[in-house]
Amino acid sequence: MDASKRRLLVRLVGSGHVSDADQRALATKLVTEGILAMLVEATEVGDTEMNRLLPRDEAPADLDGALLQAARSVSESPAELDVLRVDDTCTLYVVRGFPDDDDDDDDDDDDGDTDRTIAARVLDLPALRAMLERECGLQLRDDGASGAIVGLPREDLLCAFFVDSGDLVTGVANVAANTAANFDEAAEGALSPLLHWVHGGGIEEFAYELPGHLRG
């Protein structure tokens, strides 16, 4: 194998979709009770990239460091970005692994066009924040110390509200609405219906009951 063509990526998957045996055999780590991070080895073969889940006995000794480095790597990959301005106090940032106008209903051949590493960008929030500052003009009051409320409905989509950027109540309610609209438990790549507070290098998941209506 040409080492120069090999790189490590990371995916987030629902922990219930991976057996206990596979969790032990593969390079995985529980991020929350319901979400598992998995290292993926990507190897270029000509113009094609071949991916495989990395066995645990082939993973770097510092698994946490490898996952963080892989998250930093995927954060540098191109992605579709949407800026949703709810009102003057709330802006959501949506990162997608496919075009908004994708109207192909046949999913059989879509796997190669869908970036399953998008949700894993939350593992390196500073890198995600830097990308949004650069590409979308994100500005934070207090240098982002309070972290972000993030919805992770699918492997290929995340929705983030940065706590220091506006009104927390409005932000949480609208991230919850976006997450609920994009989560389908039966769909391939479904991840979590919960919200996640990402801060200080950790991720805490929590449930949120949508109110009858949202501001904005």
mmCIF file of C-alpha atoms in Angstrom:
data_model
loop_
_atom_site.group_PDB
_atom_site.id
_atom_site.type_symbol
_atom_site.label_atom_id
_atom_site.label_comp_id
_atom_site.label_asym_id
_atom_site.label_seq_id
_atom_site.Cartn_x
_atom_site.Cartn_y
_atom_site.Cartn_z
ATOM 1 C CA MET A 1 0.000 0.000 0.000
ATOM 2 C CA ASP A 2 1.300 3.484 -0.924
ATOM 3 C CA ALA A 3 1.302 5.343 2.405
ATOM 4 C CA SER A 4 1.131 8.694 0.624
ATOM 5 C CA LYS A 5 -2.314 7.734 -0.701
ATOM 6 C CA ARG A 6 -3.687 6.632 2.665
ATOM 7 C CA ARG A 7 -5.522 8.809 5.154
ATOM 8 C CA LEU A 8 -7.776 8.318 8.140
ATOM 9 C CA LEU A 9 -11.317 9.687 8.233
ATOM 10 C CA VAL A 10 -13.981 9.440 10.914
ATOM 11 C CA ARG A 11 -17.701 8.714 10.790
ATOM 12 C CA LEU A 12 -20.356 8.979 13.463
ATOM 13 C CA VAL A 13 -22.919 6.162 13.514
ATOM 14 C CA GLY A 14 -25.762 5.168 15.798
ATOM 15 C CA SER A 15 -24.302 2.868 18.441
ATOM 16 C CA GLY A 16 -27.335 0.596 18.162
ATOM 17 C CA HIS A 17 -26.416 -0.117 14.538
ATOM 18 C CA VAL A 18 -23.052 -1.664 15.464
ATOM 19 C CA SER A 19 -22.875 -4.956 17.337
ATOM 20 C CA ASP A 20 -20.856 -5.262 20.545
ATOM 21 C CA ALA A 21 -18.479 -7.627 18.741
ATOM 22 C CA ASP A 22 -17.867 -5.118 15.949
ATOM 23 C CA GLN A 23 -17.370 -2.316 18.470
ATOM 24 C CA ARG A 24 -14.603 -4.380 20.055
ATOM 25 C CA ALA A 25 -13.059 -5.452 16.730
ATOM 26 C CA LEU A 26 -13.091 -2.051 15.028
ATOM 27 C CA ALA A 27 -11.435 1.264 15.911
ATOM 28 C CA THR A 28 -14.443 2.812 17.628
ATOM 29 C CA LYS A 29 -15.228 5.034 20.600
ATOM 30 C CA LEU A 30 -18.540 5.948 22.209
ATOM 31 C CA VAL A 31 -19.029 9.695 21.862
ATOM 32 C CA THR A 32 -22.405 9.702 23.631
ATOM 33 C CA GLU A 33 -24.656 6.884 24.780
ATOM 34 C CA GLY A 34 -26.238 6.755 21.330
ATOM 35 C CA ILE A 35 -23.397 7.750 19.003
ATOM 36 C CA LEU A 36 -20.232 5.901 18.063
ATOM 37 C CA ALA A 37 -17.156 7.352 16.327
ATOM 38 C CA MET A 38 -15.472 5.001 13.863
ATOM 39 C CA LEU A 39 -12.113 5.404 12.126
ATOM 40 C CA VAL A 40 -12.200 4.836 8.371
ATOM 41 C CA GLU A 41 -9.145 4.164 6.221
ATOM 42 C CA ALA A 42 -9.385 5.899 2.832
ATOM 43 C CA THR A 43 -6.982 4.800 0.108
ATOM 44 C CA GLU A 44 -6.717 6.338 -3.349
ATOM 45 C CA VAL A 45 -6.596 3.814 -6.186
ATOM 46 C CA GLY A 46 -6.232 5.749 -9.404
ATOM 47 C CA ASP A 47 -9.178 8.149 -9.517
ATOM 48 C CA THR A 48 -11.158 6.120 -6.977
ATOM 49 C CA GLU A 49 -11.099 6.339 -3.189
ATOM 50 C CA MET A 50 -11.594 3.001 -1.440
ATOM 51 C CA ASN A 51 -12.860 3.148 2.158
ATOM 52 C CA ARG A 52 -12.811 0.484 4.847
ATOM 53 C CA LEU A 53 -13.587 0.502 8.563
ATOM 54 C CA LEU A 54 -10.271 0.312 10.390
ATOM 55 C CA PRO A 55 -9.701 -2.749 12.614
ATOM 56 C CA ARG A 56 -8.818 -1.863 16.202
ATOM 57 C CA ASP A 57 -5.501 -3.746 16.010
ATOM 58 C CA GLU A 58 -4.426 -1.507 13.105
ATOM 59 C CA ALA A 59 -5.434 1.755 14.779
ATOM 60 C CA PRO A 60 -2.940 4.240 16.254
ATOM 61 C CA ALA A 61 -2.159 3.695 19.928
ATOM 62 C CA ASP A 62 -3.620 7.130 20.703
ATOM 63 C CA LEU A 63 -7.161 6.500 19.463
ATOM 64 C CA ASP A 64 -8.516 9.792 20.853
ATOM 65 C CA GLY A 65 -5.777 11.720 19.071
ATOM 66 C CA ALA A 66 -6.395 9.830 15.840
ATOM 67 C CA LEU A 67 -10.132 10.572 15.975
ATOM 68 C CA LEU A 68 -9.470 14.278 16.572
ATOM 69 C CA GLN A 69 -6.958 14.421 13.720
ATOM 70 C CA ALA A 70 -9.392 12.603 11.432
ATOM 71 C CA ALA A 71 -12.158 15.058 12.382
ATOM 72 C CA ARG A 72 -9.809 17.928 11.549
ATOM 73 C CA SER A 73 -9.089 16.286 8.202
ATOM 74 C CA VAL A 74 -12.754 15.881 7.233
ATOM 75 C CA SER A 75 -13.448 19.493 8.300
ATOM 76 C CA GLU A 76 -11.207 20.592 5.441
ATOM 77 C CA SER A 77 -13.288 18.749 2.840
ATOM 78 C CA PRO A 78 -15.784 20.676 0.673
ATOM 79 C CA ALA A 79 -19.372 20.739 1.898
ATOM 80 C CA GLU A 80 -22.671 22.441 1.167
ATOM 81 C CA LEU A 81 -23.261 25.275 3.649
ATOM 82 C CA ASP A 82 -26.569 26.962 4.473
ATOM 83 C CA VAL A 83 -26.900 30.011 6.726
ATOM 84 C CA LEU A 84 -30.427 30.188 8.192
ATOM 85 C CA ARG A 85 -31.148 33.564 9.777
ATOM 86 C CA VAL A 86 -34.177 32.952 12.004
ATOM 87 C CA ASP A 87 -34.258 36.506 13.388
ATOM 88 C CA ASP A 88 -31.842 39.106 14.726
ATOM 89 C CA THR A 89 -30.994 36.878 17.710
ATOM 90 C CA CYS A 90 -30.581 33.501 16.022
ATOM 91 C CA THR A 91 -28.583 32.175 13.072
ATOM 92 C CA LEU A 92 -28.235 28.468 12.313
ATOM 93 C CA TYR A 93 -25.420 26.939 10.273
ATOM 94 C CA VAL A 94 -26.261 23.798 8.310
ATOM 95 C CA VAL A 95 -23.494 21.643 6.832
ATOM 96 C CA ARG A 96 -24.577 19.044 4.268
ATOM 97 C CA GLY A 97 -22.903 16.263 2.352
ATOM 98 C CA PHE A 98 -25.061 16.656 -0.750
ATOM 99 C CA PRO A 99 -26.672 19.472 -2.794
ATOM 100 C CA ASP A 100 -29.939 20.963 -1.504
ATOM 101 C CA ASP A 101 -31.567 20.478 -4.887
ATOM 102 C CA ASP A 102 -30.822 16.735 -5.069
ATOM 103 C CA ASP A 103 -34.138 15.364 -6.346
ATOM 104 C CA ASP A 104 -32.961 11.843 -7.211
ATOM 105 C CA ASP A 105 -35.347 9.506 -5.407
ATOM 106 C CA ASP A 106 -33.307 6.406 -6.259
ATOM 107 C CA ASP A 107 -30.792 6.020 -3.416
ATOM 108 C CA ASP A 108 -29.255 2.804 -4.712
ATOM 109 C CA ASP A 109 -26.310 4.584 -6.314
ATOM 110 C CA ASP A 110 -26.022 7.636 -4.059
ATOM 111 C CA ASP A 111 -23.536 6.344 -1.490
ATOM 112 C CA GLY A 112 -20.522 7.526 -3.464
ATOM 113 C CA ASP A 113 -21.941 11.073 -3.696
ATOM 114 C CA THR A 114 -22.908 11.429 -0.037
ATOM 115 C CA ASP A 115 -20.267 12.487 2.481
ATOM 116 C CA ARG A 116 -20.887 10.324 5.545
ATOM 117 C CA THR A 117 -18.235 12.207 7.540
ATOM 118 C CA ILE A 118 -20.177 15.489 7.886
ATOM 119 C CA ALA A 119 -21.603 14.851 11.374
ATOM 120 C CA ALA A 120 -18.134 13.860 12.638
ATOM 121 C CA ARG A 121 -17.008 17.488 12.254
ATOM 122 C CA VAL A 122 -18.421 18.149 15.731
ATOM 123 C CA LEU A 123 -15.509 16.154 17.180
ATOM 124 C CA ASP A 124 -13.297 19.169 16.419
ATOM 125 C CA LEU A 125 -15.538 22.160 17.133
ATOM 126 C CA PRO A 126 -12.718 24.747 16.774
ATOM 127 C CA ALA A 127 -12.042 23.502 13.219
ATOM 128 C CA LEU A 128 -15.759 23.602 12.394
ATOM 129 C CA ARG A 129 -16.037 27.102 13.861
ATOM 130 C CA ALA A 130 -12.981 28.303 11.912
ATOM 131 C CA MET A 131 -14.450 26.989 8.666
ATOM 132 C CA LEU A 132 -17.780 28.776 9.313
ATOM 133 C CA GLU A 133 -15.974 31.990 10.238
ATOM 134 C CA ARG A 134 -14.041 31.797 6.990
ATOM 135 C CA GLU A 135 -16.841 30.698 4.678
ATOM 136 C CA CYS A 136 -19.974 32.175 6.286
ATOM 137 C CA GLY A 137 -18.842 35.143 8.374
ATOM 138 C CA LEU A 138 -19.678 33.568 11.739
ATOM 139 C CA GLN A 139 -18.906 36.038 14.558
ATOM 140 C CA LEU A 140 -18.983 35.155 18.252
ATOM 141 C CA ARG A 141 -19.207 37.491 21.236
ATOM 142 C CA ASP A 142 -16.983 35.543 23.604
ATOM 143 C CA ASP A 143 -14.628 33.575 21.365
ATOM 144 C CA GLY A 144 -16.950 30.563 21.310
ATOM 145 C CA ALA A 145 -16.125 29.448 24.850
ATOM 146 C CA SER A 146 -19.714 28.346 25.495
ATOM 147 C CA GLY A 147 -19.707 25.952 22.562
ATOM 148 C CA ALA A 148 -22.598 25.088 20.259
ATOM 149 C CA ILE A 149 -25.968 23.363 20.276
ATOM 150 C CA VAL A 150 -25.830 20.849 17.438
ATOM 151 C CA GLY A 151 -28.366 18.591 15.802
ATOM 152 C CA LEU A 152 -27.029 15.399 14.206
ATOM 153 C CA PRO A 153 -30.035 13.820 12.492
ATOM 154 C CA ARG A 154 -27.970 12.058 9.823
ATOM 155 C CA GLU A 155 -24.368 11.110 9.165
ATOM 156 C CA ASP A 156 -24.297 13.544 6.248
ATOM 157 C CA LEU A 157 -25.860 16.594 7.932
ATOM 158 C CA LEU A 158 -25.376 18.762 11.004
ATOM 159 C CA CYS A 159 -27.151 21.903 12.202
ATOM 160 C CA ALA A 160 -25.354 24.200 14.657
ATOM 161 C CA PHE A 161 -26.222 27.230 16.772
ATOM 162 C CA PHE A 162 -23.263 28.807 18.556
ATOM 163 C CA VAL A 163 -24.259 29.748 22.097
ATOM 164 C CA ASP A 164 -22.279 33.004 22.103
ATOM 165 C CA SER A 165 -23.852 34.171 18.825
ATOM 166 C CA GLY A 166 -27.391 35.002 19.994
ATOM 167 C CA ASP A 167 -30.447 33.991 22.013
ATOM 168 C CA LEU A 168 -30.066 30.492 23.463
ATOM 169 C CA VAL A 169 -33.790 29.718 23.805
ATOM 170 C CA THR A 170 -34.486 30.604 20.179
ATOM 171 C CA GLY A 171 -31.373 28.763 19.014
ATOM 172 C CA VAL A 172 -32.209 25.541 20.842
ATOM 173 C CA ALA A 173 -35.818 25.548 19.627
ATOM 174 C CA ASN A 174 -34.826 26.027 15.995
ATOM 175 C CA VAL A 175 -32.009 23.452 16.042
ATOM 176 C CA ALA A 176 -34.567 21.044 17.502
ATOM 177 C CA ALA A 177 -37.018 21.820 14.698
ATOM 178 C CA ASN A 178 -34.348 21.321 12.025
ATOM 179 C CA THR A 179 -33.236 18.055 13.621
ATOM 180 C CA ALA A 180 -36.793 16.720 13.826
ATOM 181 C CA ALA A 181 -37.417 17.628 10.170
ATOM 182 C CA ASN A 182 -34.303 15.760 9.003
ATOM 183 C CA PHE A 183 -34.374 12.678 11.241
ATOM 184 C CA ASP A 184 -35.929 9.461 9.945
ATOM 185 C CA GLU A 185 -35.079 6.477 12.125
ATOM 186 C CA ALA A 186 -35.688 4.035 9.260
ATOM 187 C CA ALA A 187 -33.451 5.865 6.769
ATOM 188 C CA GLU A 188 -29.921 4.799 5.918
ATOM 189 C CA GLY A 189 -27.450 7.021 7.755
ATOM 190 C CA ALA A 190 -29.937 8.069 10.465
ATOM 191 C CA LEU A 191 -28.015 9.225 13.526
ATOM 192 C CA SER A 192 -29.858 10.886 16.425
ATOM 193 C CA PRO A 193 -33.103 12.781 17.165
ATOM 194 C CA LEU A 194 -31.479 14.404 20.223
ATOM 195 C CA LEU A 195 -29.668 17.705 20.604
ATOM 196 C CA HIS A 196 -26.009 17.932 21.593
ATOM 197 C CA TRP A 197 -24.148 20.590 23.564
ATOM 198 C CA VAL A 198 -20.606 20.534 22.200
ATOM 199 C CA HIS A 199 -18.142 22.395 24.423
ATOM 200 C CA GLY A 200 -14.738 22.065 26.050
ATOM 201 C CA GLY A 201 -13.850 19.005 23.995
ATOM 202 C CA GLY A 202 -16.922 17.050 25.147
ATOM 203 C CA ILE A 203 -20.409 16.307 23.839
ATOM 204 C CA GLU A 204 -23.533 16.104 26.029
ATOM 205 C CA GLU A 205 -26.787 14.896 24.489
ATOM 206 C CA PHE A 206 -30.230 15.988 25.666
ATOM 207 C CA ALA A 207 -33.836 15.748 24.576
ATOM 208 C CA TYR A 208 -35.946 18.811 23.721
ATOM 209 C CA GLU A 209 -39.709 18.923 23.321
ATOM 210 C CA LEU A 210 -40.724 21.277 20.532
ATOM 211 C CA PRO A 211 -43.131 24.076 21.548
ATOM 212 C CA GLY A 212 -46.261 24.786 19.600
ATOM 213 C CA HIS A 213 -44.535 27.431 17.515
ATOM 214 C CA LEU A 214 -41.108 28.975 17.092
ATOM 215 C CA ARG A 215 -40.000 32.553 16.999
ATOM 216 C CA GLY A 216 -39.022 33.673 13.543
#
